[in-house]
Amino acid sequence: MALLLHLDRTLDELDPPRWPDPPSTTTHLVRKVHALRRVPLRELRPADLRTLVSQQVALPYVVPLAVRLLLEEPLLDAYFYEGDLLLATVNVPATVWALLPELAEQLCAVVAGLPESAYTHLPSGAVKEIGRFVAEHRTIDGTGAKGGSK
């Protein structure tokens, strides 16, 4: 994964232009996102990734890091609840997944393999969102043909 070559760099370096300091009157979330853009990728924690993915910041750089964690622990509790990083990640726009088709297929395979009981503690509507992601990114018989409709 070419991204691994950039783990010592920040989003401000990789995803120009650099963001200026936020206004002092801005929200805590905006200040946090601005600050996270200045953190080397290797130092981003699961909660940081969830924030960046949820706010749709530098997704081509952030999503691979999130997926790497999710492949090992799909229902990782990044900050709010079990599965919060997964839910943020499956809601990434299709245009980003089009840049990362292999990651989408890997995440789809892991999520599709979870038992139904794994979803019992997720928020209302989460199963539907995850199901939509699986339907959009599932490959059939390894042929590359996509399942579901876009």
PDB file of C-alpha atoms in Angstrom:
ATOM      1  CA  MET A   1       0.000   0.000   0.000  1.00  0.00           C
ATOM      2  CA  ALA A   2       1.641   3.247  -1.172  1.00  0.00           C
ATOM      3  CA  LEU A   3       0.019   5.082   1.721  1.00  0.00           C
ATOM      4  CA  LEU A   4       2.412   3.381   4.115  1.00  0.00           C
ATOM      5  CA  LEU A   5       5.202   5.419   2.543  1.00  0.00           C
ATOM      6  CA  HIS A   6       3.510   8.577   3.829  1.00  0.00           C
ATOM      7  CA  LEU A   7       2.867   7.654   7.457  1.00  0.00           C
ATOM      8  CA  ASP A   8       5.324  10.279   8.717  1.00  0.00           C
ATOM      9  CA  ARG A   9       3.556  13.036   6.779  1.00  0.00           C
ATOM     10  CA  THR A  10       0.462  15.034   7.725  1.00  0.00           C
ATOM     11  CA  LEU A  11      -2.768  15.594   5.854  1.00  0.00           C
ATOM     12  CA  ASP A  12      -1.795  19.232   5.421  1.00  0.00           C
ATOM     13  CA  GLU A  13       1.283  17.993   3.542  1.00  0.00           C
ATOM     14  CA  LEU A  14      -0.474  15.280   1.548  1.00  0.00           C
ATOM     15  CA  ASP A  15      -3.783  17.020   0.836  1.00  0.00           C
ATOM     16  CA  PRO A  16      -3.027  20.634  -0.109  1.00  0.00           C
ATOM     17  CA  PRO A  17      -3.677  23.368   0.434  1.00  0.00           C
ATOM     18  CA  ARG A  18      -2.670  23.591   4.067  1.00  0.00           C
ATOM     19  CA  TRP A  19      -5.549  24.703   6.192  1.00  0.00           C
ATOM     20  CA  PRO A  20      -5.128  27.977   8.084  1.00  0.00           C
ATOM     21  CA  ASP A  21      -5.799  28.166  11.796  1.00  0.00           C
ATOM     22  CA  PRO A  22      -9.544  28.159  12.404  1.00  0.00           C
ATOM     23  CA  PRO A  23     -11.216  31.307  13.727  1.00  0.00           C
ATOM     24  CA  SER A  24     -11.281  31.528  17.518  1.00  0.00           C
ATOM     25  CA  THR A  25     -15.085  31.570  17.458  1.00  0.00           C
ATOM     26  CA  THR A  26     -15.387  28.207  15.718  1.00  0.00           C
ATOM     27  CA  THR A  27     -16.671  24.975  17.253  1.00  0.00           C
ATOM     28  CA  HIS A  28     -14.595  22.414  19.101  1.00  0.00           C
ATOM     29  CA  LEU A  29     -15.117  19.944  16.242  1.00  0.00           C
ATOM     30  CA  VAL A  30     -13.755  22.353  13.634  1.00  0.00           C
ATOM     31  CA  ARG A  31     -10.719  23.140  15.798  1.00  0.00           C
ATOM     32  CA  LYS A  32     -10.155  19.407  16.298  1.00  0.00           C
ATOM     33  CA  VAL A  33     -10.306  18.622  12.570  1.00  0.00           C
ATOM     34  CA  HIS A  34      -7.888  21.443  11.792  1.00  0.00           C
ATOM     35  CA  ALA A  35      -5.505  20.135  14.469  1.00  0.00           C
ATOM     36  CA  LEU A  36      -5.754  16.539  13.174  1.00  0.00           C
ATOM     37  CA  ARG A  37      -4.618  17.675   9.725  1.00  0.00           C
ATOM     38  CA  ARG A  38      -1.280  18.572  11.357  1.00  0.00           C
ATOM     39  CA  VAL A  39      -0.723  15.159  12.977  1.00  0.00           C
ATOM     40  CA  PRO A  40       1.495  12.598  11.194  1.00  0.00           C
ATOM     41  CA  LEU A  41      -0.688   9.799   9.801  1.00  0.00           C
ATOM     42  CA  ARG A  42       1.009   7.152  11.954  1.00  0.00           C
ATOM     43  CA  GLU A  43      -0.080   9.025  15.091  1.00  0.00           C
ATOM     44  CA  LEU A  44      -3.785   9.170  14.236  1.00  0.00           C
ATOM     45  CA  ARG A  45      -5.803   7.107  16.711  1.00  0.00           C
ATOM     46  CA  PRO A  46      -9.071   5.295  15.897  1.00  0.00           C
ATOM     47  CA  ALA A  47     -11.112   8.184  17.343  1.00  0.00           C
ATOM     48  CA  ASP A  48      -9.170  10.630  15.160  1.00  0.00           C
ATOM     49  CA  LEU A  49      -9.843   8.523  12.078  1.00  0.00           C
ATOM     50  CA  ARG A  50     -13.539   8.325  12.935  1.00  0.00           C
ATOM     51  CA  THR A  51     -13.668  12.109  13.228  1.00  0.00           C
ATOM     52  CA  LEU A  52     -11.860  12.667   9.930  1.00  0.00           C
ATOM     53  CA  VAL A  53     -13.925  10.068   8.066  1.00  0.00           C
ATOM     54  CA  SER A  54     -17.192  11.408   9.508  1.00  0.00           C
ATOM     55  CA  GLN A  55     -16.240  14.939   8.497  1.00  0.00           C
ATOM     56  CA  GLN A  56     -15.099  13.686   5.067  1.00  0.00           C
ATOM     57  CA  VAL A  57     -11.623  15.163   5.358  1.00  0.00           C
ATOM     58  CA  ALA A  58      -8.848  13.913   3.040  1.00  0.00           C
ATOM     59  CA  LEU A  59     -10.688  10.636   2.567  1.00  0.00           C
ATOM     60  CA  PRO A  60      -8.260   9.055   0.051  1.00  0.00           C
ATOM     61  CA  TYR A  61      -5.618   9.189   2.805  1.00  0.00           C
ATOM     62  CA  VAL A  62      -7.787   8.523   5.842  1.00  0.00           C
ATOM     63  CA  VAL A  63     -10.021   5.700   4.582  1.00  0.00           C
ATOM     64  CA  PRO A  64      -7.125   3.262   3.980  1.00  0.00           C
ATOM     65  CA  LEU A  65      -6.005   3.779   7.587  1.00  0.00           C
ATOM     66  CA  ALA A  66      -9.533   3.198   8.869  1.00  0.00           C
ATOM     67  CA  VAL A  67     -10.003   0.093   6.722  1.00  0.00           C
ATOM     68  CA  ARG A  68      -6.686  -1.321   7.927  1.00  0.00           C
ATOM     69  CA  LEU A  69      -8.056  -1.195  11.494  1.00  0.00           C
ATOM     70  CA  LEU A  70     -11.489  -2.481  10.503  1.00  0.00           C
ATOM     71  CA  LEU A  71     -10.107  -5.532   8.713  1.00  0.00           C
ATOM     72  CA  GLU A  72      -8.692  -6.652  12.062  1.00  0.00           C
ATOM     73  CA  GLU A  73     -11.573  -5.494  14.253  1.00  0.00           C
ATOM     74  CA  PRO A  74     -14.701  -4.632  12.235  1.00  0.00           C
ATOM     75  CA  LEU A  75     -16.739  -3.461  15.200  1.00  0.00           C
ATOM     76  CA  LEU A  76     -13.960  -1.409  16.759  1.00  0.00           C
ATOM     77  CA  ASP A  77     -15.217   1.124  19.297  1.00  0.00           C
ATOM     78  CA  ALA A  78     -13.285   4.192  18.141  1.00  0.00           C
ATOM     79  CA  TYR A  79     -14.920   6.645  20.522  1.00  0.00           C
ATOM     80  CA  PHE A  80     -18.707   6.623  20.808  1.00  0.00           C
ATOM     81  CA  TYR A  81     -19.877   3.016  20.500  1.00  0.00           C
ATOM     82  CA  GLU A  82     -18.948  -0.385  19.140  1.00  0.00           C
ATOM     83  CA  GLY A  83     -18.921  -0.139  15.346  1.00  0.00           C
ATOM     84  CA  ASP A  84     -18.722   3.664  15.128  1.00  0.00           C
ATOM     85  CA  LEU A  85     -15.668   3.657  12.856  1.00  0.00           C
ATOM     86  CA  LEU A  86     -17.268   1.020  10.619  1.00  0.00           C
ATOM     87  CA  LEU A  87     -20.462   3.011  10.311  1.00  0.00           C
ATOM     88  CA  ALA A  88     -18.571   6.189   9.429  1.00  0.00           C
ATOM     89  CA  THR A  89     -16.472   4.291   6.888  1.00  0.00           C
ATOM     90  CA  VAL A  90     -19.326   2.535   5.069  1.00  0.00           C
ATOM     91  CA  ASN A  91     -20.921   5.953   4.583  1.00  0.00           C
ATOM     92  CA  VAL A  92     -17.945   7.317   2.649  1.00  0.00           C
ATOM     93  CA  PRO A  93     -19.095   8.628  -0.760  1.00  0.00           C
ATOM     94  CA  ALA A  94     -18.968   6.206  -3.686  1.00  0.00           C
ATOM     95  CA  THR A  95     -16.533   8.510  -5.494  1.00  0.00           C
ATOM     96  CA  VAL A  96     -13.908   7.756  -2.828  1.00  0.00           C
ATOM     97  CA  TRP A  97     -14.544   4.010  -2.933  1.00  0.00           C
ATOM     98  CA  ALA A  98     -14.067   4.187  -6.719  1.00  0.00           C
ATOM     99  CA  LEU A  99     -10.466   5.263  -5.991  1.00  0.00           C
ATOM    100  CA  LEU A 100     -10.024   2.394  -3.504  1.00  0.00           C
ATOM    101  CA  PRO A 101     -11.882  -0.595  -5.003  1.00  0.00           C
ATOM    102  CA  GLU A 102      -9.637  -3.259  -3.455  1.00  0.00           C
ATOM    103  CA  LEU A 103     -10.129  -1.817   0.017  1.00  0.00           C
ATOM    104  CA  ALA A 104     -13.878  -1.642  -0.536  1.00  0.00           C
ATOM    105  CA  GLU A 105     -13.934  -5.319  -1.528  1.00  0.00           C
ATOM    106  CA  GLN A 106     -11.790  -6.324   1.465  1.00  0.00           C
ATOM    107  CA  LEU A 107     -13.978  -4.409   3.895  1.00  0.00           C
ATOM    108  CA  CYS A 108     -17.099  -5.789   2.238  1.00  0.00           C
ATOM    109  CA  ALA A 109     -15.853  -9.367   2.648  1.00  0.00           C
ATOM    110  CA  VAL A 110     -15.069  -8.864   6.329  1.00  0.00           C
ATOM    111  CA  VAL A 111     -18.381  -7.154   7.069  1.00  0.00           C
ATOM    112  CA  ALA A 112     -20.405  -9.688   5.075  1.00  0.00           C
ATOM    113  CA  GLY A 113     -18.779 -12.454   7.130  1.00  0.00           C
ATOM    114  CA  LEU A 114     -19.945 -11.080  10.474  1.00  0.00           C
ATOM    115  CA  PRO A 115     -22.701 -13.023  12.197  1.00  0.00           C
ATOM    116  CA  GLU A 116     -26.080 -11.314  12.449  1.00  0.00           C
ATOM    117  CA  SER A 117     -25.662 -11.173  16.228  1.00  0.00           C
ATOM    118  CA  ALA A 118     -22.690  -8.814  15.755  1.00  0.00           C
ATOM    119  CA  TYR A 119     -25.076  -6.040  14.783  1.00  0.00           C
ATOM    120  CA  THR A 120     -27.335  -6.162  17.853  1.00  0.00           C
ATOM    121  CA  HIS A 121     -25.669  -3.236  19.645  1.00  0.00           C
ATOM    122  CA  LEU A 122     -25.427  -0.904  16.656  1.00  0.00           C
ATOM    123  CA  PRO A 123     -27.651   2.183  16.439  1.00  0.00           C
ATOM    124  CA  SER A 124     -30.950   2.157  14.615  1.00  0.00           C
ATOM    125  CA  GLY A 125     -30.453   2.188  10.848  1.00  0.00           C
ATOM    126  CA  ALA A 126     -26.849   0.970  11.021  1.00  0.00           C
ATOM    127  CA  VAL A 127     -27.631  -2.487   9.654  1.00  0.00           C
ATOM    128  CA  LYS A 128     -29.338  -0.920   6.646  1.00  0.00           C
ATOM    129  CA  GLU A 129     -26.338   1.339   5.953  1.00  0.00           C
ATOM    130  CA  ILE A 130     -23.907  -1.566   6.263  1.00  0.00           C
ATOM    131  CA  GLY A 131     -26.132  -3.707   4.035  1.00  0.00           C
ATOM    132  CA  ARG A 132     -26.168  -0.973   1.397  1.00  0.00           C
ATOM    133  CA  PHE A 133     -22.355  -0.833   1.450  1.00  0.00           C
ATOM    134  CA  VAL A 134     -22.091  -4.614   1.088  1.00  0.00           C
ATOM    135  CA  ALA A 135     -24.582  -4.643  -1.791  1.00  0.00           C
ATOM    136  CA  GLU A 136     -22.672  -1.900  -3.616  1.00  0.00           C
ATOM    137  CA  HIS A 137     -19.224  -3.438  -3.189  1.00  0.00           C
ATOM    138  CA  ARG A 138     -19.741  -7.181  -3.190  1.00  0.00           C
ATOM    139  CA  THR A 139     -18.064  -9.065  -6.011  1.00  0.00           C
ATOM    140  CA  ILE A 140     -19.744 -12.164  -7.327  1.00  0.00           C
ATOM    141  CA  ASP A 141     -17.658 -15.337  -7.622  1.00  0.00           C
ATOM    142  CA  GLY A 142     -14.434 -13.309  -7.777  1.00  0.00           C
ATOM    143  CA  THR A 143     -15.234 -12.220 -11.340  1.00  0.00           C
ATOM    144  CA  GLY A 144     -15.110  -8.519 -10.539  1.00  0.00           C
ATOM    145  CA  ALA A 145     -18.796  -8.170 -11.413  1.00  0.00           C
ATOM    146  CA  LYS A 146     -20.459  -6.045  -8.776  1.00  0.00           C
ATOM    147  CA  GLY A 147     -23.474  -7.162  -6.817  1.00  0.00           C
ATOM    148  CA  GLY A 148     -26.337  -4.813  -6.047  1.00  0.00           C
ATOM    149  CA  SER A 149     -27.049  -1.571  -7.838  1.00  0.00           C
ATOM    150  CA  LYS A 150     -25.404   1.821  -7.631  1.00  0.00           C
TER     151      LYS A 150
END
